[in-house]
Amino acid sequence: MASHRKPRTRIPTSASSTGRRTAVGFTTAALASVTLLSQTANAAPSDPKPGTTQSIEAVKEKVDTLYHQAETATQHYNAAKERSEQQRTKVNRMMDDVAENTEKLNEARRTLGTYAAAQYRNGGMTSSAASLLFSNDPQDLFDQSHLMNRMAGSQKRAVDDFQTQAAKAAKERREAAKSLASLTETQRELKTKKKSVQDKLAQARRLLANLTAKEKARLAAIEKKKAEEARQKAAELAEKQRQAAAQQKQQAQEQEQESSGGSSSGSGSSSAGSSTATNSTKAAKAIDFAESQLGKPYVWGATGPNSYDCSGLTQAAWKAAGVSLPRTTWDQVKAGTRVSTSDLKPGDLVFFYDDISHVGLYIGDGMMIHAPKPGDVVKKAPITEMPIYGSVRPA
């Protein structure tokens, strides 16, 4: 008998996800102009007017704020997209279950139809006395009665099975409809978050595009000074880290000498050393991956392989080392062991700003690899160029 099962419709991927690689990974003409002008003007224009200086710094502050807001909105977008993908997977799985149980329901319905047709053809059940009276072979009647009793039991089981399958199918259809409604709402949220990011970046682009040549040169000088200050702070931090590491090493050697006679202590030290070596190997793999991505463009919402946002890069780097990280900075900061800035080791994740909207991969000496912002590329930078929120060691 032909199956009543209908092929179900897969939940399509949101259109917003197909466009996330485009439109926003722009390289603004203003930033290009800044780079060109900074090559011809190694210092700020001489004796700039106080009003002009303040104006350019105010523009820079606005642009930085907009980029920061855009990155925060990007993390909201990433979270909504992750929820959307999880819900889509759940809905597709539930639709598979509904289709499977609908087939079981149809089979139970066919079984009931078979019994109903048989009873119709036999004209219903007759009395045992009448059957005995007109039967030519009482033994044959006994065998038939035994068979009918068994059929009655099978009919009851068929009815029970039909009722069970019908209730189960109805429940799963309700749950699937509810999950589908939730998915639809999340996709609307995804669209809203995407527009928020695009609006912030468009505002920043307009501010930069409206600058004059002198203003762009002044902005380049401010950025250069800021970068130099960040590198100096990173160098100081690296020196403090080296001193702290040397002190810790010396203390560890002294403790080892004091307890060198204990066999159990030696065994524990060997076990700890093995674990540390494994973690260092994973960190090295994550850094190797990140270094191979240097120069690729920042695109908000991107997770590779051709472009990345900040948390997309760190997630991909540690995935290459065999460690699975969540998608957003807000979840990544909870993955692993918290470490202080003074105890940072290569491979650690460093998070920035009070709202934890940015992350970079620490590579040592106060430096990190990160995907900075639209119009920029994956690159090495001092961890001191932004306010640090905290750090995590994933493995």
mmCIF file of C-alpha atoms in Angstrom:
data_model
loop_
_atom_site.group_PDB
_atom_site.id
_atom_site.type_symbol
_atom_site.label_atom_id
_atom_site.label_comp_id
_atom_site.label_asym_id
_atom_site.label_seq_id
_atom_site.Cartn_x
_atom_site.Cartn_y
_atom_site.Cartn_z
ATOM 1 C CA MET A 1 0.000 0.000 0.000
ATOM 2 C CA ALA A 2 1.330 3.418 -0.881
ATOM 3 C CA SER A 3 2.778 5.454 1.949
ATOM 4 C CA HIS A 4 0.855 8.517 3.201
ATOM 5 C CA ARG A 5 4.073 10.165 4.305
ATOM 6 C CA LYS A 6 4.673 13.507 2.718
ATOM 7 C CA PRO A 7 8.172 14.888 2.197
ATOM 8 C CA ARG A 8 8.704 17.636 4.731
ATOM 9 C CA THR A 9 10.112 21.054 4.006
ATOM 10 C CA ARG A 10 13.493 21.949 5.431
ATOM 11 C CA ILE A 11 13.761 25.224 7.295
ATOM 12 C CA PRO A 12 15.855 27.444 4.989
ATOM 13 C CA THR A 13 18.882 29.287 6.217
ATOM 14 C CA SER A 14 18.114 32.908 7.034
ATOM 15 C CA ALA A 15 18.814 35.279 4.217
ATOM 16 C CA SER A 16 20.628 37.516 6.643
ATOM 17 C CA SER A 17 23.385 34.952 7.089
ATOM 18 C CA THR A 18 24.184 34.894 3.383
ATOM 19 C CA GLY A 19 24.780 38.620 3.381
ATOM 20 C CA ARG A 20 26.900 38.832 6.435
ATOM 21 C CA ARG A 21 30.116 38.501 4.474
ATOM 22 C CA THR A 22 29.263 41.516 2.339
ATOM 23 C CA ALA A 23 28.461 45.188 2.650
ATOM 24 C CA VAL A 24 30.238 45.768 5.936
ATOM 25 C CA GLY A 25 33.805 44.588 5.367
ATOM 26 C CA PHE A 26 34.590 47.844 3.713
ATOM 27 C CA THR A 27 37.843 49.751 3.486
ATOM 28 C CA THR A 28 36.882 53.353 3.804
ATOM 29 C CA ALA A 29 38.352 55.938 1.513
ATOM 30 C CA ALA A 30 38.928 58.098 4.542
ATOM 31 C CA LEU A 31 41.113 55.534 6.257
ATOM 32 C CA ALA A 32 43.057 54.994 3.038
ATOM 33 C CA SER A 33 43.614 58.718 2.862
ATOM 34 C CA VAL A 34 44.814 58.720 6.457
ATOM 35 C CA THR A 35 47.428 56.086 5.631
ATOM 36 C CA LEU A 36 48.684 57.946 2.562
ATOM 37 C CA LEU A 37 48.876 61.267 4.344
ATOM 38 C CA SER A 38 50.658 59.762 7.333
ATOM 39 C CA GLN A 39 53.461 58.682 5.006
ATOM 40 C CA THR A 40 53.999 62.245 3.818
ATOM 41 C CA ALA A 41 53.512 63.919 7.170
ATOM 42 C CA ASN A 42 55.514 62.271 9.942
ATOM 43 C CA ALA A 43 54.169 64.705 12.490
ATOM 44 C CA ALA A 44 51.006 66.662 13.031
ATOM 45 C CA PRO A 45 50.609 69.940 11.134
ATOM 46 C CA SER A 46 52.649 72.637 12.881
ATOM 47 C CA ASP A 47 50.947 74.710 15.521
ATOM 48 C CA PRO A 48 47.360 73.511 14.970
ATOM 49 C CA LYS A 49 44.693 75.779 16.317
ATOM 50 C CA PRO A 50 43.286 74.673 19.686
ATOM 51 C CA GLY A 51 39.771 74.606 18.250
ATOM 52 C CA THR A 52 40.822 72.419 15.322
ATOM 53 C CA THR A 53 42.742 69.997 17.559
ATOM 54 C CA GLN A 54 39.764 69.594 19.822
ATOM 55 C CA SER A 55 37.486 69.097 16.837
ATOM 56 C CA ILE A 56 39.612 66.288 15.373
ATOM 57 C CA GLU A 57 39.975 64.600 18.747
ATOM 58 C CA ALA A 58 36.214 64.870 19.199
ATOM 59 C CA VAL A 59 35.693 63.250 15.798
ATOM 60 C CA LYS A 60 38.137 60.488 16.721
ATOM 61 C CA GLU A 61 36.316 59.896 19.981
ATOM 62 C CA LYS A 62 32.990 59.680 18.151
ATOM 63 C CA VAL A 63 34.409 57.278 15.560
ATOM 64 C CA ASP A 64 35.984 55.081 18.251
ATOM 65 C CA THR A 65 32.708 55.061 20.153
ATOM 66 C CA LEU A 66 30.789 54.078 17.033
ATOM 67 C CA TYR A 67 33.238 51.253 16.289
ATOM 68 C CA HIS A 68 32.920 50.064 19.869
ATOM 69 C CA GLN A 69 29.128 50.184 19.672
ATOM 70 C CA ALA A 70 29.252 48.346 16.349
ATOM 71 C CA GLU A 71 31.409 45.608 17.872
ATOM 72 C CA THR A 72 29.013 45.248 20.794
ATOM 73 C CA ALA A 73 26.145 45.025 18.314
ATOM 74 C CA THR A 74 28.168 42.436 16.387
ATOM 75 C CA GLN A 75 28.359 40.231 19.486
ATOM 76 C CA HIS A 76 24.575 40.559 19.863
ATOM 77 C CA TYR A 77 24.270 39.594 16.200
ATOM 78 C CA ASN A 78 26.573 36.594 16.705
ATOM 79 C CA ALA A 79 24.528 35.433 19.708
ATOM 80 C CA ALA A 80 21.255 35.765 17.778
ATOM 81 C CA LYS A 81 22.725 33.954 14.788
ATOM 82 C CA GLU A 82 23.961 31.116 16.993
ATOM 83 C CA ARG A 83 20.506 30.785 18.559
ATOM 84 C CA SER A 84 18.933 30.836 15.110
ATOM 85 C CA GLU A 85 21.169 28.020 13.880
ATOM 86 C CA GLN A 86 20.500 25.941 16.998
ATOM 87 C CA GLN A 87 16.757 26.473 16.691
ATOM 88 C CA ARG A 88 16.819 25.657 12.978
ATOM 89 C CA THR A 89 18.597 22.379 13.734
ATOM 90 C CA LYS A 90 16.073 21.606 16.457
ATOM 91 C CA VAL A 91 13.105 22.395 14.196
ATOM 92 C CA ASN A 92 14.485 20.235 11.386
ATOM 93 C CA ARG A 93 14.989 17.356 13.824
ATOM 94 C CA MET A 94 11.468 17.777 15.171
ATOM 95 C CA MET A 95 10.040 17.851 11.650
ATOM 96 C CA ASP A 96 11.852 14.569 10.969
ATOM 97 C CA ASP A 97 10.241 13.109 14.095
ATOM 98 C CA VAL A 98 6.810 14.385 13.057
ATOM 99 C CA ALA A 99 7.203 12.802 9.614
ATOM 100 C CA GLU A 100 8.316 9.501 11.146
ATOM 101 C CA ASN A 101 5.455 9.382 13.640
ATOM 102 C CA THR A 102 2.963 10.400 10.965
ATOM 103 C CA GLU A 103 4.058 7.313 9.026
ATOM 104 C CA LYS A 104 3.528 5.180 12.145
ATOM 105 C CA LEU A 105 0.102 6.775 12.593
ATOM 106 C CA ASN A 106 -0.807 5.976 8.977
ATOM 107 C CA GLU A 107 0.309 2.375 9.474
ATOM 108 C CA ALA A 108 -1.874 2.075 12.581
ATOM 109 C CA ARG A 109 -4.753 3.595 10.606
ATOM 110 C CA ARG A 110 -4.264 1.023 7.825
ATOM 111 C CA THR A 111 -4.291 -1.824 10.367
ATOM 112 C CA LEU A 112 -7.557 -0.579 11.824
ATOM 113 C CA GLY A 113 -8.991 -0.288 8.322
ATOM 114 C CA THR A 114 -8.120 -3.923 7.640
ATOM 115 C CA TYR A 115 -9.989 -5.111 10.757
ATOM 116 C CA ALA A 116 -12.964 -2.882 9.958
ATOM 117 C CA ALA A 117 -13.189 -4.232 6.422
ATOM 118 C CA ALA A 118 -13.033 -7.826 7.673
ATOM 119 C CA GLN A 119 -15.898 -7.255 10.114
ATOM 120 C CA TYR A 120 -17.963 -5.605 7.405
ATOM 121 C CA ARG A 121 -17.501 -8.565 5.059
ATOM 122 C CA ASN A 122 -18.448 -11.053 7.823
ATOM 123 C CA GLY A 123 -21.540 -9.072 8.751
ATOM 124 C CA GLY A 124 -20.387 -8.566 12.299
ATOM 125 C CA MET A 125 -19.987 -11.108 15.103
ATOM 126 C CA THR A 126 -22.652 -13.864 15.424
ATOM 127 C CA SER A 127 -23.636 -15.730 18.572
ATOM 128 C CA SER A 128 -21.710 -18.841 19.567
ATOM 129 C CA ALA A 129 -24.965 -20.806 19.886
ATOM 130 C CA ALA A 130 -26.035 -20.039 16.352
ATOM 131 C CA SER A 131 -22.626 -20.890 15.031
ATOM 132 C CA LEU A 132 -22.630 -24.187 16.907
ATOM 133 C CA LEU A 133 -26.148 -24.994 15.676
ATOM 134 C CA PHE A 134 -25.342 -24.532 11.986
ATOM 135 C CA SER A 135 -21.756 -25.738 12.090
ATOM 136 C CA ASN A 136 -20.922 -29.011 10.332
ATOM 137 C CA ASP A 137 -17.754 -29.432 12.371
ATOM 138 C CA PRO A 138 -17.804 -28.376 16.077
ATOM 139 C CA GLN A 139 -14.011 -28.716 16.258
ATOM 140 C CA ASP A 140 -13.669 -26.336 13.332
ATOM 141 C CA LEU A 141 -15.947 -23.898 15.155
ATOM 142 C CA PHE A 142 -13.773 -24.139 18.263
ATOM 143 C CA ASP A 143 -10.677 -23.342 16.220
ATOM 144 C CA GLN A 144 -12.438 -20.364 14.590
ATOM 145 C CA SER A 145 -13.613 -19.023 17.958
ATOM 146 C CA HIS A 146 -10.070 -19.223 19.339
ATOM 147 C CA LEU A 147 -8.827 -17.329 16.284
ATOM 148 C CA MET A 148 -11.528 -14.647 16.677
ATOM 149 C CA ASN A 149 -10.592 -14.173 20.341
ATOM 150 C CA ARG A 150 -7.006 -13.652 19.290
ATOM 151 C CA MET A 151 -8.178 -11.238 16.597
ATOM 152 C CA ALA A 152 -10.121 -9.277 19.193
ATOM 153 C CA GLY A 153 -6.917 -8.895 21.205
ATOM 154 C CA SER A 154 -5.035 -7.758 18.105
ATOM 155 C CA GLN A 155 -7.781 -5.268 17.321
ATOM 156 C CA LYS A 156 -7.528 -3.804 20.813
ATOM 157 C CA ARG A 157 -3.779 -3.462 20.489
ATOM 158 C CA ALA A 158 -4.241 -1.832 17.093
ATOM 159 C CA VAL A 159 -6.708 0.692 18.556
ATOM 160 C CA ASP A 160 -4.379 1.417 21.478
ATOM 161 C CA ASP A 161 -1.429 1.830 19.117
ATOM 162 C CA PHE A 162 -3.425 4.188 16.892
ATOM 163 C CA GLN A 163 -4.463 6.326 19.868
ATOM 164 C CA THR A 164 -0.874 6.435 21.166
ATOM 165 C CA GLN A 165 0.576 7.394 17.790
ATOM 166 C CA ALA A 166 -2.123 10.018 17.209
ATOM 167 C CA ALA A 167 -1.469 11.672 20.587
ATOM 168 C CA LYS A 168 2.297 11.565 20.053
ATOM 169 C CA ALA A 169 2.056 13.018 16.549
ATOM 170 C CA ALA A 170 -0.245 15.821 17.742
ATOM 171 C CA LYS A 171 2.133 16.695 20.601
ATOM 172 C CA GLU A 172 5.158 16.787 18.319
ATOM 173 C CA ARG A 173 3.328 18.959 15.799
ATOM 174 C CA ARG A 174 2.488 21.449 18.570
ATOM 175 C CA GLU A 175 6.110 21.485 19.779
ATOM 176 C CA ALA A 176 7.412 21.893 16.241
ATOM 177 C CA ALA A 177 5.027 24.804 15.629
ATOM 178 C CA LYS A 178 6.194 26.452 18.863
ATOM 179 C CA SER A 179 9.875 26.004 17.943
ATOM 180 C CA LEU A 180 9.197 27.341 14.458
ATOM 181 C CA ALA A 181 7.584 30.452 15.943
ATOM 182 C CA SER A 182 10.635 30.909 18.201
ATOM 183 C CA LEU A 183 12.935 30.540 15.195
ATOM 184 C CA THR A 184 10.955 33.151 13.282
ATOM 185 C CA GLU A 185 11.260 35.588 16.200
ATOM 186 C CA THR A 186 15.009 34.988 16.469
ATOM 187 C CA GLN A 187 15.426 35.623 12.738
ATOM 188 C CA ARG A 188 13.598 38.933 13.139
ATOM 189 C CA GLU A 189 15.971 39.783 16.004
ATOM 190 C CA LEU A 190 18.894 38.804 13.780
ATOM 191 C CA LYS A 191 17.739 41.247 11.128
ATOM 192 C CA THR A 192 17.448 44.016 13.725
ATOM 193 C CA LYS A 193 20.953 43.370 15.096
ATOM 194 C CA LYS A 194 22.370 43.371 11.581
ATOM 195 C CA LYS A 195 20.830 46.773 10.855
ATOM 196 C CA SER A 196 22.198 48.134 14.128
ATOM 197 C CA VAL A 197 25.742 47.156 13.155
ATOM 198 C CA GLN A 198 25.367 48.593 9.675
ATOM 199 C CA ASP A 199 23.968 51.881 11.004
ATOM 200 C CA LYS A 200 26.862 52.383 13.443
ATOM 201 C CA LEU A 201 29.455 51.660 10.778
ATOM 202 C CA ALA A 202 27.733 53.958 8.277
ATOM 203 C CA GLN A 203 27.855 56.814 10.807
ATOM 204 C CA ALA A 204 31.579 56.242 11.384
ATOM 205 C CA ARG A 205 32.201 56.150 7.633
ATOM 206 C CA ARG A 206 30.380 59.455 7.117
ATOM 207 C CA LEU A 207 32.338 61.155 9.891
ATOM 208 C CA LEU A 208 35.647 60.048 8.380
ATOM 209 C CA ALA A 209 34.612 60.906 4.841
ATOM 210 C CA ASN A 210 33.792 64.495 5.834
ATOM 211 C CA LEU A 211 37.304 65.225 7.125
ATOM 212 C CA THR A 212 39.559 67.580 5.187
ATOM 213 C CA ALA A 213 43.112 66.624 4.189
ATOM 214 C CA LYS A 214 44.553 68.528 7.167
ATOM 215 C CA GLU A 215 42.112 66.904 9.538
ATOM 216 C CA LYS A 216 42.980 63.469 8.204
ATOM 217 C CA ALA A 217 46.679 64.172 8.712
ATOM 218 C CA ARG A 218 46.008 65.324 12.263
ATOM 219 C CA LEU A 219 43.948 62.183 12.907
ATOM 220 C CA ALA A 220 46.796 60.034 11.576
ATOM 221 C CA ALA A 221 49.213 61.742 13.956
ATOM 222 C CA ILE A 222 46.911 61.135 16.917
ATOM 223 C CA GLU A 223 46.572 57.458 15.986
ATOM 224 C CA LYS A 224 50.346 57.139 15.611
ATOM 225 C CA LYS A 225 50.960 58.679 19.022
ATOM 226 C CA LYS A 226 48.374 56.422 20.600
ATOM 227 C CA ALA A 227 49.970 53.335 19.018
ATOM 228 C CA GLU A 228 53.428 54.321 20.279
ATOM 229 C CA GLU A 229 52.101 54.783 23.812
ATOM 230 C CA ALA A 230 50.418 51.377 23.652
ATOM 231 C CA ARG A 231 53.644 49.707 22.461
ATOM 232 C CA GLN A 232 55.596 51.327 25.276
ATOM 233 C CA LYS A 233 53.086 50.090 27.862
ATOM 234 C CA ALA A 234 53.178 46.623 26.311
ATOM 235 C CA ALA A 235 56.971 46.562 26.551
ATOM 236 C CA GLU A 236 56.795 47.534 30.232
ATOM 237 C CA LEU A 237 54.192 44.825 30.850
ATOM 238 C CA ALA A 238 56.344 42.229 29.076
ATOM 239 C CA GLU A 239 59.323 43.145 31.229
ATOM 240 C CA LYS A 240 57.266 42.754 34.406
ATOM 241 C CA GLN A 241 56.042 39.380 33.154
ATOM 242 C CA ARG A 242 59.617 38.219 32.492
ATOM 243 C CA GLN A 243 60.706 39.271 35.950
ATOM 244 C CA ALA A 244 57.734 37.515 37.542
ATOM 245 C CA ALA A 245 58.389 34.353 35.501
ATOM 246 C CA ALA A 246 62.058 34.336 36.500
ATOM 247 C CA GLN A 247 61.106 34.715 40.158
ATOM 248 C CA GLN A 248 58.571 31.895 39.930
ATOM 249 C CA LYS A 249 61.113 29.642 38.239
ATOM 250 C CA GLN A 250 63.655 30.333 40.954
ATOM 251 C CA GLN A 251 61.110 29.581 43.675
ATOM 252 C CA ALA A 252 60.097 26.355 41.935
ATOM 253 C CA GLN A 253 63.745 25.234 41.722
ATOM 254 C CA GLU A 254 64.277 25.954 45.406
ATOM 255 C CA GLN A 255 61.166 23.983 46.362
ATOM 256 C CA GLU A 256 62.257 21.093 44.139
ATOM 257 C CA GLN A 257 65.654 20.987 45.796
ATOM 258 C CA GLU A 258 64.082 20.951 49.256
ATOM 259 C CA SER A 259 61.730 18.086 48.378
ATOM 260 C CA SER A 260 64.000 16.146 45.983
ATOM 261 C CA GLY A 261 64.138 13.191 48.379
ATOM 262 C CA GLY A 262 60.404 12.419 48.133
ATOM 263 C CA SER A 263 59.420 9.940 45.388
ATOM 264 C CA SER A 264 55.722 10.863 45.508
ATOM 265 C CA SER A 265 56.593 14.495 45.016
ATOM 266 C CA GLY A 266 58.682 13.608 41.967
ATOM 267 C CA SER A 267 55.778 11.668 40.480
ATOM 268 C CA GLY A 268 53.377 14.572 40.997
ATOM 269 C CA SER A 269 55.854 16.985 39.456
ATOM 270 C CA SER A 270 56.169 14.740 36.388
ATOM 271 C CA SER A 271 52.393 14.572 35.979
ATOM 272 C CA ALA A 272 52.017 18.342 36.256
ATOM 273 C CA GLY A 273 54.837 18.856 33.778
ATOM 274 C CA SER A 274 53.166 16.559 31.257
ATOM 275 C CA SER A 275 49.871 18.453 31.543
ATOM 276 C CA THR A 276 51.623 21.801 31.126
ATOM 277 C CA ALA A 277 53.455 20.547 28.032
ATOM 278 C CA THR A 278 50.172 19.380 26.464
ATOM 279 C CA ASN A 279 48.522 22.744 27.099
ATOM 280 C CA SER A 280 51.524 24.579 25.680
ATOM 281 C CA THR A 281 51.335 22.478 22.519
ATOM 282 C CA LYS A 282 47.658 23.367 22.059
ATOM 283 C CA ALA A 283 48.390 27.047 22.635
ATOM 284 C CA ALA A 284 51.189 26.902 20.055
ATOM 285 C CA LYS A 285 48.802 25.395 17.495
ATOM 286 C CA ALA A 286 46.250 28.145 18.172
ATOM 287 C CA ILE A 287 48.917 30.819 17.691
ATOM 288 C CA ASP A 288 50.228 29.175 14.507
ATOM 289 C CA PHE A 289 46.723 29.253 13.070
ATOM 290 C CA ALA A 290 46.196 32.898 14.037
ATOM 291 C CA GLU A 291 49.519 33.892 12.465
ATOM 292 C CA SER A 292 48.494 32.190 9.227
ATOM 293 C CA GLN A 293 45.422 34.463 9.121
ATOM 294 C CA LEU A 294 47.395 37.722 9.387
ATOM 295 C CA GLY A 295 46.340 40.248 6.770
ATOM 296 C CA LYS A 296 42.833 38.839 6.240
ATOM 297 C CA PRO A 297 40.060 41.449 6.501
ATOM 298 C CA TYR A 298 37.830 42.063 9.482
ATOM 299 C CA VAL A 299 34.192 41.413 8.596
ATOM 300 C CA TRP A 300 31.607 41.519 11.349
ATOM 301 C CA GLY A 301 29.856 38.192 11.906
ATOM 302 C CA ALA A 302 32.577 36.297 9.986
ATOM 303 C CA THR A 303 34.217 33.096 11.257
ATOM 304 C CA GLY A 304 36.615 32.395 8.372
ATOM 305 C CA PRO A 305 38.243 31.164 6.365
ATOM 306 C CA ASN A 306 38.574 34.368 4.318
ATOM 307 C CA SER A 307 37.620 36.945 6.951
ATOM 308 C CA TYR A 308 36.921 37.188 10.673
ATOM 309 C CA ASP A 309 35.498 39.258 13.462
ATOM 310 C CA CYS A 310 37.320 39.226 16.800
ATOM 311 C CA SER A 311 35.605 36.263 18.470
ATOM 312 C CA GLY A 312 35.368 34.406 15.153
ATOM 313 C CA LEU A 313 39.174 34.493 14.924
ATOM 314 C CA THR A 314 39.808 33.264 18.481
ATOM 315 C CA GLN A 315 37.194 30.538 18.067
ATOM 316 C CA ALA A 316 38.796 29.337 14.816
ATOM 317 C CA ALA A 317 42.324 29.503 16.279
ATOM 318 C CA TRP A 318 41.531 27.297 19.247
ATOM 319 C CA LYS A 319 39.433 24.974 17.077
ATOM 320 C CA ALA A 320 42.621 24.329 15.086
ATOM 321 C CA ALA A 321 44.185 23.237 18.397
ATOM 322 C CA GLY A 322 41.324 20.832 19.093
ATOM 323 C CA VAL A 323 39.540 23.027 21.625
ATOM 324 C CA SER A 324 35.926 24.094 21.053
ATOM 325 C CA LEU A 325 35.059 27.648 22.116
ATOM 326 C CA PRO A 326 31.635 29.357 22.122
ATOM 327 C CA ARG A 327 30.858 31.951 19.468
ATOM 328 C CA THR A 328 30.589 35.229 21.394
ATOM 329 C CA THR A 329 33.051 37.090 23.605
ATOM 330 C CA TRP A 330 30.501 36.917 26.420
ATOM 331 C CA ASP A 331 30.578 33.119 26.332
ATOM 332 C CA GLN A 332 34.278 32.762 25.551
ATOM 333 C CA VAL A 333 35.195 34.683 28.700
ATOM 334 C CA LYS A 334 33.541 31.859 30.681
ATOM 335 C CA ALA A 335 35.409 29.092 28.834
ATOM 336 C CA GLY A 336 38.569 28.085 30.669
ATOM 337 C CA THR A 337 40.523 29.332 33.661
ATOM 338 C CA ARG A 338 40.673 33.009 34.564
ATOM 339 C CA VAL A 339 44.212 34.391 34.764
ATOM 340 C CA SER A 340 45.592 37.774 35.727
ATOM 341 C CA THR A 341 47.272 40.051 33.210
ATOM 342 C CA SER A 342 50.609 39.556 34.958
ATOM 343 C CA ASP A 343 50.301 35.761 34.540
ATOM 344 C CA LEU A 344 49.428 35.775 30.828
ATOM 345 C CA LYS A 345 50.922 33.032 28.658
ATOM 346 C CA PRO A 346 50.887 32.655 24.869
ATOM 347 C CA GLY A 347 47.519 31.314 23.724
ATOM 348 C CA ASP A 348 45.480 33.009 26.451
ATOM 349 C CA LEU A 349 42.455 35.057 25.467
ATOM 350 C CA VAL A 350 42.471 38.725 26.483
ATOM 351 C CA PHE A 351 39.110 40.513 26.693
ATOM 352 C CA PHE A 352 38.561 44.257 26.491
ATOM 353 C CA TYR A 353 36.111 46.919 27.691
ATOM 354 C CA ASP A 354 33.629 46.660 30.524
ATOM 355 C CA ASP A 355 31.034 45.152 28.195
ATOM 356 C CA ILE A 356 33.514 42.432 27.052
ATOM 357 C CA SER A 357 32.931 43.320 23.410
ATOM 358 C CA HIS A 358 36.418 42.539 22.047
ATOM 359 C CA VAL A 359 38.934 39.699 22.362
ATOM 360 C CA GLY A 360 42.446 38.941 21.144
ATOM 361 C CA LEU A 361 44.838 35.968 21.253
ATOM 362 C CA TYR A 362 47.903 36.653 23.428
ATOM 363 C CA ILE A 363 51.222 35.734 21.775
ATOM 364 C CA GLY A 364 53.688 36.968 24.434
ATOM 365 C CA ASP A 365 55.732 40.111 25.099
ATOM 366 C CA GLY A 366 52.580 42.166 25.663
ATOM 367 C CA MET A 367 51.337 41.491 22.123
ATOM 368 C CA MET A 368 48.271 39.801 20.658
ATOM 369 C CA ILE A 369 46.792 38.798 17.320
ATOM 370 C CA HIS A 370 43.275 40.126 16.800
ATOM 371 C CA ALA A 371 40.713 41.191 14.227
ATOM 372 C CA PRO A 372 40.338 44.893 15.149
ATOM 373 C CA LYS A 373 37.468 46.576 13.299
ATOM 374 C CA PRO A 374 35.897 47.150 9.858
ATOM 375 C CA GLY A 375 38.362 48.556 7.356
ATOM 376 C CA ASP A 376 41.231 46.823 9.145
ATOM 377 C CA VAL A 377 42.844 43.384 8.934
ATOM 378 C CA VAL A 378 43.910 40.596 11.285
ATOM 379 C CA LYS A 379 47.157 41.827 12.792
ATOM 380 C CA LYS A 380 49.487 41.924 15.771
ATOM 381 C CA ALA A 381 48.957 44.696 18.316
ATOM 382 C CA PRO A 382 49.790 45.596 21.929
ATOM 383 C CA ILE A 383 47.197 44.396 24.436
ATOM 384 C CA THR A 384 47.537 47.780 26.116
ATOM 385 C CA GLU A 385 45.852 49.704 23.288
ATOM 386 C CA MET A 386 42.415 49.036 24.836
ATOM 387 C CA PRO A 387 41.203 48.789 28.434
ATOM 388 C CA ILE A 388 41.567 45.146 29.556
ATOM 389 C CA TYR A 389 38.583 43.450 31.162
ATOM 390 C CA GLY A 390 40.238 40.147 31.988
ATOM 391 C CA SER A 391 41.879 37.059 30.546
ATOM 392 C CA VAL A 392 41.127 33.340 30.170
ATOM 393 C CA ARG A 393 43.274 30.263 29.530
ATOM 394 C CA PRO A 394 41.141 27.904 27.380
ATOM 395 C CA ALA A 395 43.411 24.864 27.913
#
